[in-house]
Amino acid sequence: MTIIDYSTNGATPFQRLLGHQQELMMSWTRLSDLLENGGALSKELKEEIRRMLAQKNGCMYCKAKGQPTGSLKDEKSVVCIGFAEVFIKMGDQIPDNIINVLKENLNEQEIVELVSFITFTNAQQNFGAIMKLEPDSEG
């Protein structure tokens, strides 16, 4: 059971929690859609990273789509997944050698997209965990 009641605004249980602040919900949803569906990095890679983060963040609703698949083996995906693993373990204390690996394998646009996706997804999942959002939430 969530820590607050659902609002009448929003299409998903997550959005209905944010819906108590409708402008926030709309802006949050637009940014979420942009990060998930746009950009240079594949949707499959972003979903794999989202699943990785979900295992760490304690949001049961976020974990409902399952464990990471481990199926992405191309060089760019491996670098991005490795960076996500470092973030999961070290937070914002990313060693310079890891940053150098990013710079050697991704362009600046991709680095911004990756870091933005990871940190925004982390915030979403922390919100879900704090709100005690469950996969079977009716919303």
XYZ file of C-alpha atoms in Angstrom:
139
model
C 0.000 0.000 0.000
C 1.352 3.386 -0.991
C 2.061 5.993 1.670
C -0.453 8.422 0.115
C -3.681 7.947 -1.814
C -3.648 8.053 -5.588
C -4.773 11.217 -7.339
C -7.227 11.155 -10.220
C -4.534 12.508 -12.578
C -2.274 10.227 -14.604
C -2.404 7.000 -16.583
C -0.186 4.752 -14.438
C 0.058 4.170 -10.688
C 3.383 6.074 -10.701
C 1.814 9.038 -12.493
C -1.211 8.980 -10.200
C 1.084 9.479 -7.214
C 2.816 12.382 -8.953
C -0.609 13.593 -10.081
C -1.158 15.412 -6.802
C 1.156 17.963 -8.436
C -0.211 17.883 -11.974
C 2.375 20.194 -13.558
C 5.170 18.150 -11.967
C 3.581 14.925 -13.229
C 3.297 16.257 -16.781
C 6.885 17.558 -16.873
C 8.238 14.383 -15.250
C 6.365 12.215 -17.752
C 7.619 14.242 -20.729
C 11.228 13.935 -19.544
C 10.777 10.227 -18.839
C 9.377 9.641 -22.342
C 12.196 11.639 -23.940
C 14.918 9.766 -22.064
C 13.374 6.339 -22.634
C 12.410 6.707 -26.290
C 14.685 9.326 -27.803
C 18.369 9.823 -28.282
C 21.280 7.875 -29.682
C 21.293 4.958 -27.223
C 18.959 2.053 -27.961
C 15.718 1.452 -26.089
C 16.954 -2.100 -25.391
C 20.104 -0.788 -23.709
C 18.118 1.682 -21.621
C 15.700 -1.050 -20.538
C 18.620 -3.260 -19.475
C 20.067 -0.399 -17.404
C 16.625 0.364 -15.941
C 16.344 -3.264 -14.831
C 19.834 -3.142 -13.293
C 18.991 -0.020 -11.308
C 15.651 -1.473 -10.202
C 17.390 -4.382 -8.489
C 19.366 -1.889 -6.379
C 16.700 0.696 -5.611
C 14.110 -1.327 -3.736
C 11.100 -0.200 -5.788
C 8.952 -3.313 -6.099
C 6.889 -1.714 -8.887
C 10.131 -1.015 -10.781
C 11.399 -4.592 -10.336
C 8.199 -6.097 -11.773
C 9.556 -6.229 -15.350
C 12.238 -8.645 -14.220
C 15.964 -9.061 -13.868
C 18.491 -7.723 -16.365
C 18.760 -10.076 -19.344
C 22.512 -9.913 -19.909
C 21.819 -10.246 -23.633
C 23.501 -7.083 -24.951
C 27.058 -7.854 -26.045
C 28.006 -5.091 -28.493
C 30.905 -2.895 -27.388
C 28.896 0.281 -26.761
C 26.306 -1.584 -24.686
C 28.999 -3.332 -22.655
C 30.646 0.022 -21.868
C 27.325 1.612 -20.875
C 26.315 -1.376 -18.741
C 29.737 -1.350 -17.085
C 29.321 2.334 -16.290
C 25.885 1.643 -14.804
C 27.419 -1.089 -12.623
C 30.026 1.366 -11.343
C 27.292 3.935 -10.617
C 25.303 1.313 -8.702
C 28.329 0.501 -6.541
C 29.906 3.943 -6.185
C 27.212 6.547 -6.781
C 28.671 9.810 -8.024
C 32.229 8.848 -7.048
C 33.094 7.564 -10.535
C 36.861 6.996 -10.925
C 38.671 8.894 -13.685
C 39.665 5.673 -15.456
C 35.976 4.778 -15.857
C 35.236 8.258 -17.237
C 38.118 7.774 -19.681
C 36.584 4.498 -20.910
C 33.321 6.370 -21.532
C 35.145 9.101 -23.456
C 36.986 6.518 -25.577
C 33.784 4.723 -26.585
C 30.956 7.284 -26.566
C 30.606 10.756 -27.982
C 29.599 13.679 -25.763
C 25.925 13.443 -26.768
C 25.851 9.757 -25.770
C 27.625 10.426 -22.465
C 25.089 13.124 -21.543
C 22.226 10.826 -22.542
C 23.614 7.881 -20.544
C 24.288 9.861 -17.365
C 20.935 11.665 -17.641
C 19.071 8.392 -18.139
C 20.824 6.683 -15.220
C 20.356 9.537 -12.759
C 16.738 10.249 -13.761
C 15.823 6.560 -13.618
C 17.503 6.337 -10.226
C 15.357 9.253 -9.006
C 12.170 7.656 -10.388
C 12.915 4.370 -8.685
C 13.765 6.023 -5.390
C 10.448 7.890 -5.568
C 8.639 4.596 -6.149
C 10.464 2.920 -3.264
C 9.780 5.760 -0.815
C 6.108 5.848 -1.866
C 5.931 2.043 -1.410
C 4.618 1.558 -4.930
C 3.914 -2.140 -5.540
C 3.555 -4.025 -8.844
C -0.037 -4.946 -8.073
C -0.975 -1.332 -7.277
C -4.388 -0.589 -8.697
C -3.839 3.151 -8.986
